[in-house]
Amino acid sequence: MKSEEIAEIVSQMTLEEKASLCSGKDFWHTKDIRRLGIREIMMADGPNGLRKQEGACDHLGVNESVEAVCFPTGSALGASFDRELLQNVGDILGNECRAESVAILLGPGVNMKRSPLCGRNFEYFSEDPYLASELAAAEIQGVQAHHIGCCIKHFLANNQEQFRMSISSEVDERTLREIYLGAFENAVKKGKPWSVMSSYNRINGEYVADSRKFLTEILREEWGFEGAVITDWGGVSDRILGLRAGLDLEMPSSYGVNDKRITEAVKSGELEIEILDEAIRRILKLITDFEEGKEKNAVFDREKDHLAAGEIAAQCAVLLKNEGILPLHDTQTVAFIGQYAFAPRYQGGGSSHINSFKVDSAFEILRGNPNVKFVQGYCDEDESQSGMLREEALQTASESDAAVIFAGLPDNYEIEGQDRTHMKMPEQQIRLIEEVARVNSNVAVVLHNGSPIEMPWLDKVNAVLEMYLGGEGCGRAACDLLYGKTNPSGRLAETFPMKLEDNPSYLYYHRGRDKAEYREGIYVGYRYYDTKNIPVLFPFGHGLSYTNFAYSNLGLSEKRITDMDLLDVTVDVCNTGSLPGKEVVLLFVAPPDTGTINRPAKELKEFSKVELKPGESRSVKFTLSKRAFAYYEESIHDWYVEKGKYRILICKSAQEVLLEGELEVYPEKEVTEVFDLTTPIGIILKDPVGQQVLGELMAAKKPRTGAGRDRPGEKDNGKMLEAMTAQLPLRALLSFRDMGIGHAKLQQIIDKINLMRSDKCVK
Ligand code: BGC
């Protein structure tokens, strides 16, 4: 519907009707206004399937929803590093929504994985903002092609479940920009979601739901977001402040309370009607955009989507370790051990929980295979059985050529509303793995978990296949990967630290009820481990294949560019093994060694996934722009490229650089520091103008600082004094009486220096 038609409807609405449209009719619907032909629309979770609740609705998905297909959760999808795959997932979900008349899918979730403990990490893609944002954009495009809206969530800095509805995330501006806003930026700019979900938490004391800075200035004015902002369920702080800030729709219903509040606020002059009209226009647009796609005939073919879910899961799994035992051979006898071989753990708990159409388990897939035996091994629900189940498993493992243990985290470890307190697997599973490894020397572990775990048993097993929470088709996917029908191609979108204490947020996470202090700043995930050289269990980007790839011919289109130019990077990738496979090509940028800014050792700036037959070679091309080299400079509230030599790194993981090239980048408009009386003399003398004016003056007046002169018997003393002089603030020259410079004169000198440099000065 055109904006004029929407404006026409708005002009016919009474104040009460407008106020009523600003909140839900019930848990999932907007209100309808029959008199004006305004229909209600339905929303549903998200993100990894359709949780359409009919009848009694509840907050956390306890009540049954319509049977649907459960796709791999965010952490698995993140590990695909595959935009096309995400677009395909979106396409399937969009079609399902259309068939079920759901207008808005509440997802994807792009929050950063600040700590491995966050209870909802399984719903999120990555610890890297660029990766998360790009994958989200692709999924959004897939969904929205069906005239179904996405509601990307949870905006912003919502990185823990504990006290999620009240905690204040205390984050500095640069960290917000580079990490937490970064996860949403391209998703919004490229994906153009119909809606954004404001998170429950506060940021630096202010509720996101009340924040004009985030909901209007950044989201709309800077990023060009044209959709509606919807509250997280029950996430309104002050309804009037919220409307003023750019918060359009309150969900679910406030049962008339806030409708009345809005009406009164307009009548009393507390809220301008224009602001309310703007929110109404955005909400009406959601409704009319959905209506426009209504002619599309969609069918929810659960069987077909179930098969797709399995294929997608296989593209997401990460082969973490393989000392030659995978793929398995049909002729080998194999003990399949573990409760999750019968009932995989394939999704998390809470609002994303899908009432799954059917679930493939390894047992279902391989039960007819005479070479495979299944034993339960452990029971999450009843540890008292562990001894007996372990004995049975050891017996079967000792009689088999190989053993595959399905392990990971039980259901209640990863749920909405609660964070983990440790990264450990249940003790009975650890013991099972260790003991099986003692009786069989060919052991593979298949993992079902939504976030990193510690693996004290890693050295004792030969292979580890990380399935994450791979959705309802993950049993088939795991079998296909184990037997080599599919070649693993996933890569970790997050670091697996050795232990929880190594994580950069460890000292600050869960340390307060009122404030969550993000003191690790921009050093999230690999940005920290890599820069600090901290050994990790598996680095960001890690993932093995059954084939090999060789990289060559790294080419940069330029050797020197300004921050306004583009740089093309090309690299050849060849499948040198004997199986077809997919390779994720990772491009990181490392900042100049000469830089004065505190920056991570390298950051992911591009990625691509290519499919290659044995012997096939492909040239992969990336185009980098300013952002690939920039950091967020707080003093100018903008992105800035420090001049210097940047390295382009083509990597296998964050810890393995394969090829590297270098180029010089310089800003078209250089930020120049304004000097004052407190600026160290050494800094002023390093500047050409400063050297010319102050250097000459000091040479002429020769203050007796002693710099440059050694005292007898004290070698290098002059150097020391020179260094000490360089540290002196300019005003210290006032105390060198032999220079004869007073305060007014010194101020004139520094003003002159600043003026001479001012044509370049933007700060
Ligand atoms: C969650 C959202 C979810 C909403 C509706 C909230 O508690 O935080 O992610 O979309 O409920 O179920």
PDB file of C-alpha atoms in Angstrom, residues 552-556 569-572 587 648-650 659-662:
ATOM      1  CA  SER A 552      47.695 -19.403  -3.762  1.00  0.00           C
ATOM      2  CA  ASN A 553      48.031 -16.155  -5.734  1.00  0.00           C
ATOM      3  CA  LEU A 554      46.864 -13.602  -3.230  1.00  0.00           C
ATOM      4  CA  GLY A 555      46.369 -10.411  -5.223  1.00  0.00           C
ATOM      5  CA  LEU A 556      45.605  -6.876  -4.053  1.00  0.00           C
ATOM      6  CA  VAL A 569      41.443  -8.892  -3.066  1.00  0.00           C
ATOM      7  CA  THR A 570      41.668 -12.121  -5.020  1.00  0.00           C
ATOM      8  CA  VAL A 571      42.894 -15.530  -3.970  1.00  0.00           C
ATOM      9  CA  ASP A 572      42.908 -18.925  -5.696  1.00  0.00           C
ATOM     10  CA  LEU A 587      39.800 -12.646   5.189  1.00  0.00           C
ATOM     11  CA  ILE A 648      45.394  -8.562   4.447  1.00  0.00           C
ATOM     12  CA  LEU A 649      45.381 -12.056   5.897  1.00  0.00           C
ATOM     13  CA  ILE A 650      43.773 -15.072   4.274  1.00  0.00           C
ATOM     14  CA  LEU A 659      48.646 -15.970   2.879  1.00  0.00           C
ATOM     15  CA  GLU A 660      49.349 -12.370   3.550  1.00  0.00           C
ATOM     16  CA  GLY A 661      49.635  -9.109   1.626  1.00  0.00           C
ATOM     17  CA  GLU A 662      50.194  -5.512   2.605  1.00  0.00           C
TER      18      GLU A 662
END
